[in-house]
Amino acid sequence: MKPLTPVTVDRPPDESAKSRACDPDASASAPAVRLLVADAQAIDRRALAVLLRSQPGLRVVGEAASGDEALALARLHAPHVLVLSLALPTAGGEPVLPWLLAAEPGLRVLAISERGWEQCVVLNPPSPGSLPVLPDEACRAGVDCLQLAMTQGALGTVRRSADPDLLFAAVRAVAEGRPSHDPAALEAIARLSSSDAPHRTALSPREVEVAALIGRGFSNKEIAVTLAISAPTVT
């Protein structure tokens, strides 16, 4: 009788990620863009992964529910693109995008906004008669989340309300190392930086980061440590 050949099975870095680590339907022999999807919301994460898997040439190699899991899976699978929800939590509470890029500087990130165009209080301020809306830290800084992501190093940005074809195009562009940003976010940043608007003071990328951390309740000392700057610089 012919002896059986031993079979080895690759395992993700922790048990909680076991069912999300690999795409069993992907063909290892076919060249494909390797994607890691990171979103804390299980239904949203799975739906995004299924959507991306529906496209030829795209392979989802892992799904992460936290920043720490995203970092571990990124190091394990070396994806071409990390499709990242900007609200992804980290163990230390740091903003996830700069935290990930500090740990893996070569990581190519496509940032996904938490709100679509219609729900963003920066792009669509509430009417005077409506109930007040409390903006998040990006809104407190005078920019929306995708503008913030651009200043933090995301190579691509897309809104959740975008057409899926825009998502697919952005994924492929980022995989090739080309920037692909939401048009509204690009226009807003250009407007803030325009010399045609002298009455408005544009925030520098560092000022946007500081403002975002202030909005999260960070102290000056915590901001200085997070951004690797001196405490006097924060003030």
Coordinates of N, CA and C in Angstrom, one line a residue:
M1 N 0.8 -1.2 0.0 CA 0.0 0.0 0.0 C 0.9 1.2 0.0
K2 N 0.5 2.2 -0.9 CA 1.3 3.4 -1.0 C 1.2 4.3 0.2
P3 N 2.3 4.7 0.9 CA 2.2 5.5 2.1 C 1.5 6.9 1.8
L4 N 0.8 7.4 2.8 CA 0.1 8.7 2.6 C 1.2 9.8 2.7
T5 N 1.0 10.9 1.9 CA 1.9 12.0 2.0 C 1.4 13.0 3.1
P6 N 2.3 13.4 4.0 CA 1.8 14.3 5.1 C 1.4 15.6 4.5
V7 N 0.4 16.2 5.1 CA -0.2 17.5 4.6 C 0.0 18.5 5.7
T8 N 0.6 19.7 5.4 CA 0.7 20.8 6.3 C -0.3 21.8 6.1
V9 N -0.8 22.5 7.1 CA -1.8 23.5 7.0 C -1.3 24.8 7.6
D10 N -1.2 25.9 6.8 CA -0.8 27.2 7.4 C -1.9 27.7 8.3
R11 N -1.5 28.3 9.4 CA -2.5 28.8 10.4 C -2.2 30.3 10.6
P12 N -3.3 31.0 10.8 CA -3.2 32.5 11.1 C -2.5 32.7 12.5
P13 N -2.2 33.9 12.8 CA -1.4 34.2 14.0 C -2.2 33.9 15.3
D14 N -3.5 33.9 15.3 CA -4.2 33.6 16.6 C -5.5 32.9 16.2
E15 N -6.1 32.2 17.2 CA -7.3 31.4 17.0 C -8.5 32.3 16.6
S16 N -8.6 33.5 17.1 CA -9.7 34.3 16.8 C -9.8 34.7 15.3
A17 N -8.7 34.6 14.7 CA -8.6 35.0 13.2 C -8.7 33.8 12.3
K18 N -8.8 32.6 12.9 CA -8.7 31.3 12.2 C -9.6 31.3 11.0
S19 N -10.9 31.6 11.2 CA -11.9 31.5 10.1 C -11.8 32.7 9.1
R20 N -11.0 33.7 9.4 CA -10.9 34.9 8.6 C -9.6 35.0 7.9
A21 N -8.7 34.1 8.1 CA -7.3 34.4 7.7 C -7.1 34.2 6.2
C22 N -7.7 33.2 5.6 CA -7.4 32.9 4.2 C -8.7 32.7 3.4
D23 N -8.5 32.9 2.1 CA -9.6 32.7 1.2 C -9.5 31.3 0.6
P24 N -10.4 30.4 1.0 CA -10.2 29.0 0.5 C -10.6 28.8 -1.0
D25 N -11.3 29.8 -1.6 CA -11.7 29.7 -3.0 C -10.7 30.3 -3.9
A26 N -9.6 30.9 -3.4 CA -8.7 31.5 -4.3 C -7.7 30.5 -4.8
S27 N -7.3 30.7 -6.1 CA -6.4 29.8 -6.7 C -4.9 30.3 -6.5
A28 N -4.1 29.5 -5.9 CA -2.8 29.9 -5.6 C -1.9 30.0 -6.8
S29 N -2.3 29.4 -7.9 CA -1.5 29.4 -9.1 C -1.8 30.6 -10.0
A30 N -3.0 31.2 -9.8 CA -3.3 32.4 -10.6 C -2.8 33.7 -10.0
P31 N -2.2 34.5 -10.8 CA -1.7 35.8 -10.3 C -2.9 36.7 -9.9
A32 N -2.8 37.3 -8.7 CA -4.0 38.0 -8.2 C -3.5 39.1 -7.3
V33 N -4.3 40.1 -7.2 CA -4.0 41.2 -6.2 C -4.5 40.7 -4.8
R34 N -3.6 40.6 -3.9 CA -3.9 40.1 -2.6 C -4.4 41.2 -1.7
L35 N -5.5 41.0 -1.1 CA -6.2 42.0 -0.3 C -6.4 41.6 1.2
L36 N -6.2 42.5 2.1 CA -6.6 42.2 3.5 C -7.7 43.2 3.8
V37 N -8.8 42.7 4.3 CA -9.9 43.6 4.7 C -10.0 43.7 6.2
A38 N -10.0 45.0 6.7 CA -10.0 45.2 8.1 C -11.1 46.2 8.5
D39 N -12.1 45.6 9.2 CA -13.3 46.3 9.6 C -13.8 45.7 10.9
A40 N -14.1 46.5 11.9 CA -14.5 46.0 13.2 C -16.0 45.4 13.1
Q41 N -16.8 45.9 12.2 CA -18.1 45.4 12.1 C -18.2 44.1 11.2
A42 N -18.6 43.0 11.9 CA -18.5 41.7 11.2 C -19.3 41.6 9.9
I43 N -20.5 42.1 9.9 CA -21.3 42.1 8.7 C -20.7 42.9 7.6
D44 N -20.3 44.1 7.9 CA -19.7 45.0 6.9 C -18.4 44.4 6.4
R45 N -17.6 43.8 7.3 CA -16.3 43.2 6.9 C -16.6 42.0 5.9
R46 N -17.5 41.2 6.3 CA -17.8 40.0 5.4 C -18.4 40.4 4.1
A47 N -19.3 41.4 4.1 CA -19.9 41.9 2.9 C -18.8 42.5 1.9
L48 N -17.9 43.3 2.5 CA -16.8 43.9 1.7 C -15.9 42.8 1.1
A49 N -15.6 41.8 1.9 CA -14.8 40.7 1.4 C -15.5 40.0 0.3
V50 N -16.7 39.7 0.4 CA -17.5 39.0 -0.6 C -17.5 39.8 -1.9
L51 N -17.8 41.1 -1.7 CA -17.8 42.0 -2.9 C -16.5 42.0 -3.6
L52 N -15.4 42.1 -2.9 CA -14.1 42.1 -3.6 C -13.7 40.7 -4.2
R53 N -14.1 39.7 -3.5 CA -13.9 38.3 -4.1 C -14.7 38.1 -5.4
S54 N -15.7 38.9 -5.6 CA -16.5 38.7 -6.8 C -15.8 39.1 -8.1
Q55 N -14.7 39.9 -7.9 CA -14.0 40.4 -9.1 C -12.8 39.6 -9.5
P56 N -12.7 39.3 -10.8 CA -11.5 38.6 -11.3 C -10.2 39.3 -10.9
G57 N -9.2 38.5 -10.5 CA -7.9 39.1 -10.2 C -7.8 39.7 -8.8
L58 N -8.8 39.6 -8.0 CA -8.7 40.1 -6.6 C -8.9 38.9 -5.7
R59 N -8.0 38.8 -4.8 CA -8.0 37.7 -3.8 C -7.9 38.2 -2.4
V60 N -8.9 38.0 -1.6 CA -8.9 38.4 -0.2 C -8.2 37.3 0.6
V61 N -7.1 37.6 1.2 CA -6.2 36.7 1.9 C -6.5 36.7 3.4
G62 N -7.2 37.7 3.9 CA -7.5 37.7 5.3 C -8.5 38.8 5.6
E63 N -9.1 38.6 6.8 CA -10.1 39.6 7.3 C -9.7 39.9 8.8
A64 N -9.6 41.1 9.1 CA -9.2 41.5 10.5 C -10.3 42.3 11.2
A65 N -10.5 42.1 12.5 CA -11.5 42.8 13.2 C -10.9 43.9 14.1
S66 N -9.6 44.0 14.2 CA -8.9 45.0 15.0 C -7.6 45.5 14.3
G67 N -7.1 46.6 14.8 CA -5.8 47.0 14.3 C -4.7 46.0 14.5
D68 N -4.7 45.4 15.7 CA -3.6 44.5 16.1 C -3.7 43.2 15.2
E69 N -4.9 42.8 14.9 CA -5.1 41.6 14.1 C -4.7 42.0 12.6
A70 N -5.0 43.2 12.2 CA -4.7 43.6 10.8 C -3.2 43.7 10.7
L71 N -2.4 44.1 11.7 CA -1.0 44.2 11.6 C -0.4 42.7 11.5
A72 N -0.9 41.9 12.4 CA -0.4 40.5 12.4 C -0.7 39.8 11.0
L73 N -1.9 40.0 10.5 CA -2.2 39.3 9.2 C -1.5 40.0 8.0
A74 N -1.2 41.3 8.1 CA -0.4 42.0 7.1 C 1.0 41.4 7.1
R75 N 1.6 41.1 8.2 CA 2.9 40.6 8.3 C 2.9 39.1 7.8
L76 N 1.8 38.4 8.1 CA 1.8 37.0 7.7 C 1.6 36.8 6.2
H77 N 0.7 37.7 5.6 CA 0.3 37.5 4.2 C 0.9 38.5 3.2
A78 N 1.5 39.5 3.7 CA 2.1 40.6 2.8 C 1.1 41.0 1.7
P79 N -0.1 41.5 2.0 CA -1.1 41.9 1.0 C -0.6 43.0 0.1
H80 N -1.1 43.1 -1.1 CA -0.8 44.2 -2.0 C -1.5 45.5 -1.5
V81 N -2.7 45.3 -0.9 CA -3.5 46.4 -0.4 C -4.2 46.0 0.9
L82 N -4.2 46.9 1.8 CA -5.0 46.8 3.0 C -6.2 47.7 2.9
V83 N -7.4 47.1 2.8 CA -8.7 47.9 2.7 C -9.1 48.1 4.2
L84 N -9.0 49.3 4.6 CA -9.1 49.7 6.0 C -10.2 50.6 6.4
S85 N -11.0 50.1 7.4 CA -12.0 51.0 8.0 C -11.3 51.9 9.0
L86 N -11.6 53.2 8.9 CA -10.8 54.2 9.7 C -11.2 54.1 11.2
A87 N -12.3 53.4 11.5 CA -12.7 53.3 12.9 C -12.2 52.0 13.5
L88 N -11.3 51.3 12.9 CA -10.8 50.1 13.4 C -10.1 50.3 14.7
P89 N -10.4 49.6 15.8 CA -9.8 49.9 17.1 C -8.4 49.2 17.2
T90 N -7.6 49.9 18.0 CA -6.3 49.3 18.4 C -6.2 49.1 19.9
A91 N -5.4 48.2 20.3 CA -5.3 47.9 21.7 C -5.0 49.1 22.6
G92 N -4.1 50.0 22.1 CA -3.8 51.2 22.9 C -4.6 52.4 22.6
G93 N -5.6 52.3 21.7 CA -6.5 53.4 21.4 C -5.9 54.4 20.5
E94 N -4.8 54.1 19.8 CA -4.2 55.0 18.9 C -5.0 55.1 17.6
P95 N -5.0 56.2 16.8 CA -5.6 56.2 15.5 C -5.0 55.2 14.6
V96 N -5.8 54.3 14.0 CA -5.3 53.1 13.4 C -4.4 53.3 12.2
L97 N -4.7 54.3 11.4 CA -3.9 54.4 10.1 C -2.4 54.8 10.4
P98 N -2.2 55.9 11.1 CA -0.7 56.2 11.4 C -0.1 55.1 12.2
W99 N -0.8 54.5 13.1 CA -0.2 53.4 13.9 C 0.2 52.2 13.0
L100 N -0.6 51.8 12.1 CA -0.2 50.7 11.2 C 1.0 51.1 10.3
L101 N 0.9 52.3 9.7 CA 2.0 52.7 8.8 C 3.3 52.9 9.6
A102 N 3.3 53.3 10.9 CA 4.5 53.4 11.6 C 5.1 52.0 11.8
A103 N 4.2 51.0 12.0 CA 4.7 49.6 12.2 C 5.1 48.9 10.9
E104 N 4.4 49.3 9.8 CA 4.7 48.7 8.5 C 4.7 49.8 7.4
P105 N 5.8 50.6 7.3 CA 5.9 51.7 6.5 C 5.5 51.5 5.0
G106 N 5.8 50.3 4.5 CA 5.5 50.0 3.1 C 4.1 49.6 2.8
L107 N 3.3 49.5 3.8 CA 1.9 49.0 3.6 C 1.1 50.0 2.8
R108 N 0.4 49.5 1.7 CA -0.4 50.3 0.9 C -1.8 50.2 1.4
V109 N -2.4 51.3 1.8 CA -3.7 51.4 2.4 C -4.7 52.1 1.6
L110 N -5.9 51.4 1.4 CA -7.1 52.0 0.8 C -8.0 52.3 2.0
A111 N -8.2 53.5 2.4 CA -9.0 53.9 3.5 C -10.5 54.0 3.1
I112 N -11.4 53.4 4.0 CA -12.8 53.4 3.8 C -13.4 54.3 4.8
S113 N -14.2 55.3 4.4 CA -14.9 56.1 5.4 C -15.9 55.4 6.2
E114 N -16.2 55.9 7.4 CA -17.2 55.3 8.2 C -18.6 55.8 7.8
R115 N -18.7 56.9 7.2 CA -20.0 57.5 6.7 C -19.9 57.7 5.2
G116 N -21.1 57.5 4.6 CA -21.2 57.9 3.2 C -21.4 59.4 3.1
W117 N -21.5 59.8 1.9 CA -21.6 61.3 1.6 C -22.8 61.9 2.3
E118 N -23.9 61.1 2.3 CA -25.1 61.7 2.9 C -25.1 61.9 4.4
Q119 N -24.3 61.0 5.1 CA -24.2 61.0 6.5 C -23.1 61.9 7.1
C120 N -22.2 62.4 6.2 CA -21.1 63.1 6.7 C -21.5 64.5 7.1
V121 N -21.3 64.9 8.4 CA -21.7 66.3 8.8 C -20.8 67.4 8.3
V122 N -19.6 67.0 7.8 CA -18.8 68.0 7.2 C -19.3 68.3 5.8
L123 N -19.5 67.3 5.0 CA -20.0 67.5 3.6 C -21.4 67.9 3.5
N124 N -22.2 67.5 4.5 CA -23.6 67.8 4.5 C -24.0 68.3 5.9
P125 N -23.8 69.5 6.2 CA -24.1 70.0 7.6 C -25.6 69.9 7.8
P126 N -26.0 69.6 9.1 CA -27.4 69.5 9.4 C -28.1 70.8 9.2
S127 N -29.4 70.8 8.9 CA -30.1 72.0 8.7 C -30.4 72.7 10.0
P128 N -30.7 74.0 10.1 CA -30.9 74.7 11.4 C -32.0 74.0 12.2
G129 N -33.0 73.5 11.6 CA -34.1 72.9 12.4 C -34.0 71.5 12.8
S130 N -32.9 70.9 12.4 CA -32.7 69.4 12.6 C -32.0 69.2 14.0
L131 N -32.0 68.0 14.5 CA -31.4 67.7 15.7 C -29.9 67.9 15.6
P132 N -29.2 68.3 16.7 CA -27.8 68.5 16.6 C -27.1 67.2 16.4
V133 N -26.0 67.2 15.7 CA -25.2 66.1 15.4 C -23.8 66.3 16.0
L134 N -23.3 65.3 16.8 CA -22.0 65.5 17.4 C -20.9 64.9 16.4
P135 N -20.1 65.7 15.8 CA -19.1 65.2 14.9 C -18.0 64.4 15.6
D136 N -17.3 63.6 14.8 CA -16.2 62.9 15.4 C -14.9 63.7 15.4
E137 N -13.7 63.1 15.7 CA -12.5 64.0 15.8 C -12.1 64.6 14.5
A138 N -12.4 63.9 13.4 CA -12.0 64.5 12.1 C -12.8 65.7 11.8
C139 N -14.1 65.6 12.1 CA -15.0 66.8 11.9 C -14.6 68.0 12.8
R140 N -14.2 67.7 14.0 CA -13.7 68.7 14.9 C -12.5 69.5 14.3
A141 N -11.7 68.7 13.5 CA -10.5 69.4 12.9 C -10.8 70.2 11.7
G142 N -12.1 70.2 11.3 CA -12.5 70.9 10.1 C -12.4 70.2 8.8
V143 N -12.1 68.9 8.9 CA -12.0 68.1 7.7 C -12.8 66.8 7.9
D144 N -13.1 66.1 6.9 CA -13.8 64.8 7.0 C -12.8 63.7 7.1
C145 N -13.3 62.5 7.4 CA -12.4 61.4 7.7 C -11.5 61.0 6.5
L146 N -11.9 61.2 5.3 CA -11.1 60.8 4.2 C -10.0 61.8 3.9
Q147 N -10.3 63.1 4.2 CA -9.2 64.1 4.1 C -8.2 63.8 5.2
L148 N -8.6 63.4 6.4 CA -7.7 63.1 7.4 C -6.8 61.9 7.0
A149 N -7.4 60.9 6.4 CA -6.7 59.7 6.0 C -5.6 60.1 4.9
M150 N -5.9 61.0 4.1 CA -5.0 61.4 3.0 C -3.7 62.0 3.7
T151 N -3.9 62.8 4.7 CA -2.8 63.5 5.4 C -2.0 62.5 6.2
Q152 N -2.7 61.3 6.6 CA -2.0 60.3 7.4 C -1.3 59.3 6.6
G153 N -1.4 59.3 5.3 CA -0.6 58.4 4.5 C -1.4 57.4 3.7
A154 N -2.7 57.4 3.7 CA -3.4 56.5 2.8 C -3.2 56.7 1.4
L155 N -2.8 55.7 0.6 CA -2.6 55.8 -0.8 C -3.9 56.0 -1.6
G156 N -5.0 55.5 -1.0 CA -6.3 55.6 -1.7 C -7.4 55.8 -0.6
T157 N -8.5 56.5 -1.1 CA -9.6 56.7 -0.2 C -10.9 56.5 -1.0
V158 N -11.9 56.0 -0.3 CA -13.2 55.8 -1.0 C -14.3 55.8 0.1
R159 N -15.4 56.4 -0.3 CA -16.5 56.4 0.7 C -17.4 55.2 0.6
R160 N -18.0 54.8 1.7 CA -18.9 53.7 1.7 C -20.1 53.8 0.8
S161 N -20.4 55.1 0.5 CA -21.5 55.3 -0.4 C -21.2 55.3 -1.9
A162 N -19.9 55.0 -2.2 CA -19.4 55.0 -3.6 C -19.9 53.8 -4.3
D163 N -20.0 53.9 -5.6 CA -20.3 52.8 -6.5 C -19.2 51.7 -6.4
P164 N -19.6 50.5 -6.3 CA -18.6 49.4 -6.2 C -17.5 49.5 -7.3
D165 N -17.8 49.9 -8.5 CA -16.8 50.0 -9.5 C -15.7 51.0 -9.1
L166 N -16.0 52.0 -8.4 CA -15.0 52.9 -7.9 C -14.1 52.3 -6.9
L167 N -14.7 51.4 -6.1 CA -13.9 50.7 -5.1 C -12.9 49.8 -5.8
F168 N -13.4 49.0 -6.8 CA -12.5 48.1 -7.5 C -11.4 48.8 -8.2
A169 N -11.7 50.0 -8.8 CA -10.7 50.7 -9.5 C -9.7 51.3 -8.6
A170 N -10.1 51.7 -7.4 CA -9.2 52.2 -6.4 C -8.3 51.1 -5.9
V171 N -8.8 49.9 -5.6 CA -8.0 48.8 -5.2 C -6.9 48.5 -6.2
R172 N -7.3 48.4 -7.4 CA -6.3 48.1 -8.4 C -5.2 49.2 -8.6
A173 N -5.6 50.5 -8.5 CA -4.7 51.6 -8.6 C -3.7 51.5 -7.4
V174 N -4.2 51.3 -6.2 CA -3.3 51.3 -5.0 C -2.4 50.1 -5.1
A175 N -2.9 49.0 -5.6 CA -2.0 47.8 -5.7 C -0.8 48.1 -6.6
E176 N -1.0 48.9 -7.6 CA 0.0 49.3 -8.5 C 0.9 50.5 -8.0
G177 N 0.6 50.9 -6.8 CA 1.3 52.0 -6.2 C 0.9 53.4 -6.7
R178 N -0.3 53.5 -7.3 CA -0.8 54.8 -7.8 C -1.9 55.3 -6.8
P179 N -1.8 56.6 -6.5 CA -2.9 57.1 -5.6 C -4.2 57.2 -6.3
S180 N -5.3 57.0 -5.5 CA -6.6 57.0 -6.0 C -7.5 57.5 -4.8
H181 N -7.9 58.8 -4.9 CA -8.6 59.4 -3.8 C -10.0 59.9 -4.2
D182 N -10.9 59.9 -3.2 CA -12.2 60.4 -3.4 C -12.2 61.8 -3.9
P183 N -12.9 62.1 -5.0 CA -12.8 63.4 -5.6 C -13.2 64.6 -4.6
A184 N -14.2 64.3 -3.8 CA -14.7 65.4 -2.9 C -13.6 65.7 -1.9
A185 N -12.9 64.7 -1.4 CA -11.8 64.9 -0.4 C -10.7 65.7 -1.0
L186 N -10.3 65.3 -2.3 CA -9.2 66.0 -3.0 C -9.6 67.5 -3.2
E187 N -10.8 67.7 -3.6 CA -11.3 69.1 -3.9 C -11.3 69.9 -2.6
A188 N -11.7 69.3 -1.5 CA -11.7 70.0 -0.2 C -10.3 70.4 0.2
I189 N -9.4 69.5 0.1 CA -8.0 69.8 0.5 C -7.4 70.9 -0.4
A190 N -7.7 70.8 -1.7 CA -7.2 71.8 -2.6 C -7.8 73.2 -2.3
R191 N -9.0 73.2 -1.9 CA -9.7 74.4 -1.5 C -9.1 75.0 -0.3
L192 N -8.8 74.2 0.7 CA -8.2 74.7 2.0 C -6.8 75.2 1.7
S193 N -6.1 74.6 0.7 CA -4.7 75.1 0.5 C -4.6 76.2 -0.6
S194 N -5.8 76.5 -1.2 CA -5.8 77.5 -2.3 C -5.4 78.9 -1.8
S195 N -4.6 79.6 -2.6 CA -4.2 81.0 -2.3 C -5.4 81.9 -2.6
D196 N -6.4 81.3 -3.3 CA -7.6 82.2 -3.6 C -8.5 82.3 -2.4
A197 N -8.2 81.7 -1.3 CA -9.1 81.8 -0.1 C -8.2 82.3 1.1
P198 N -7.8 83.6 1.0 CA -6.9 84.1 2.1 C -7.6 84.2 3.4
H199 N -8.9 84.2 3.4 CA -9.6 84.4 4.7 C -9.6 83.1 5.5
R200 N -9.3 82.0 4.9 CA -9.3 80.7 5.5 C -7.8 80.2 5.8
T201 N -7.6 79.7 7.0 CA -6.3 79.2 7.3 C -6.3 77.7 7.1
A202 N -5.4 77.3 6.2 CA -5.4 75.8 5.9 C -4.6 75.1 7.1
L203 N -5.1 74.0 7.5 CA -4.4 73.2 8.5 C -3.3 72.3 7.8
S204 N -2.2 72.3 8.4 CA -1.1 71.4 7.9 C -1.5 70.0 8.3
P205 N -0.9 69.0 7.6 CA -1.1 67.6 8.0 C -0.9 67.3 9.4
R206 N 0.2 67.9 10.0 CA 0.5 67.7 11.4 C -0.6 68.3 12.3
E207 N -1.0 69.5 11.9 CA -2.1 70.2 12.7 C -3.4 69.4 12.7
V208 N -3.7 68.8 11.5 CA -4.9 67.9 11.4 C -4.8 66.7 12.4
E209 N -3.6 66.1 12.4 CA -3.4 65.0 13.3 C -3.5 65.4 14.8
V210 N -2.9 66.5 15.1 CA -3.0 67.0 16.5 C -4.5 67.3 16.9
A211 N -5.2 67.9 16.0 CA -6.6 68.2 16.2 C -7.4 67.0 16.4
A212 N -7.1 66.0 15.5 CA -7.9 64.7 15.6 C -7.6 64.0 17.0
L213 N -6.4 64.1 17.5 CA -6.1 63.4 18.8 C -6.8 64.2 19.9
I214 N -6.8 65.5 19.8 CA -7.5 66.4 20.8 C -9.0 66.0 20.9
G215 N -9.5 65.8 19.7 CA -10.9 65.4 19.6 C -11.2 64.0 20.3
R216 N -10.1 63.2 20.3 CA -10.3 61.8 20.9 C -10.0 61.9 22.4
G217 N -9.7 63.1 22.9 CA -9.5 63.3 24.4 C -8.0 63.0 24.8
F218 N -7.1 63.0 23.9 CA -5.7 62.8 24.3 C -5.1 64.0 25.0
S219 N -4.3 63.9 26.0 CA -3.6 65.0 26.6 C -2.4 65.4 25.7
N220 N -1.9 66.6 26.0 CA -0.7 67.1 25.2 C 0.4 66.1 25.3
K221 N 0.7 65.5 26.4 CA 1.8 64.5 26.6 C 1.5 63.3 25.7
E222 N 0.2 62.8 25.8 CA -0.1 61.6 25.0 C 0.0 61.9 23.5
I223 N -0.4 63.1 23.1 CA -0.3 63.5 21.7 C 1.2 63.5 21.3
A224 N 2.0 64.1 22.1 CA 3.5 64.2 21.8 C 4.1 62.8 21.6
V225 N 3.7 61.9 22.5 CA 4.2 60.5 22.4 C 3.7 59.8 21.2
T226 N 2.4 60.0 20.9 CA 1.8 59.3 19.7 C 2.4 59.8 18.4
L227 N 2.7 61.1 18.3 CA 3.2 61.7 17.0 C 4.7 61.8 17.0
A228 N 5.4 61.4 18.1 CA 6.8 61.5 18.2 C 7.3 63.0 18.1
I229 N 6.6 63.9 18.8 CA 7.0 65.3 18.7 C 7.1 65.8 20.2
S230 N 7.7 67.0 20.4 CA 7.8 67.5 21.8 C 6.5 68.1 22.2
A231 N 6.3 68.1 23.5 CA 5.1 68.6 24.1 C 4.8 70.1 23.8
P232 N 5.9 70.9 23.8 CA 5.6 72.3 23.4 C 5.2 72.5 22.0
T233 N 5.6 71.6 21.1 CA 5.1 71.6 19.7 C 3.6 71.5 19.6
V234 N 3.1 70.6 20.5 CA 1.6 70.4 20.5 C 0.8 71.6 20.7
T235 N 1.3 72.5 21.7 CA 0.6 73.7 22.0 C 1.0 74.8 21.1

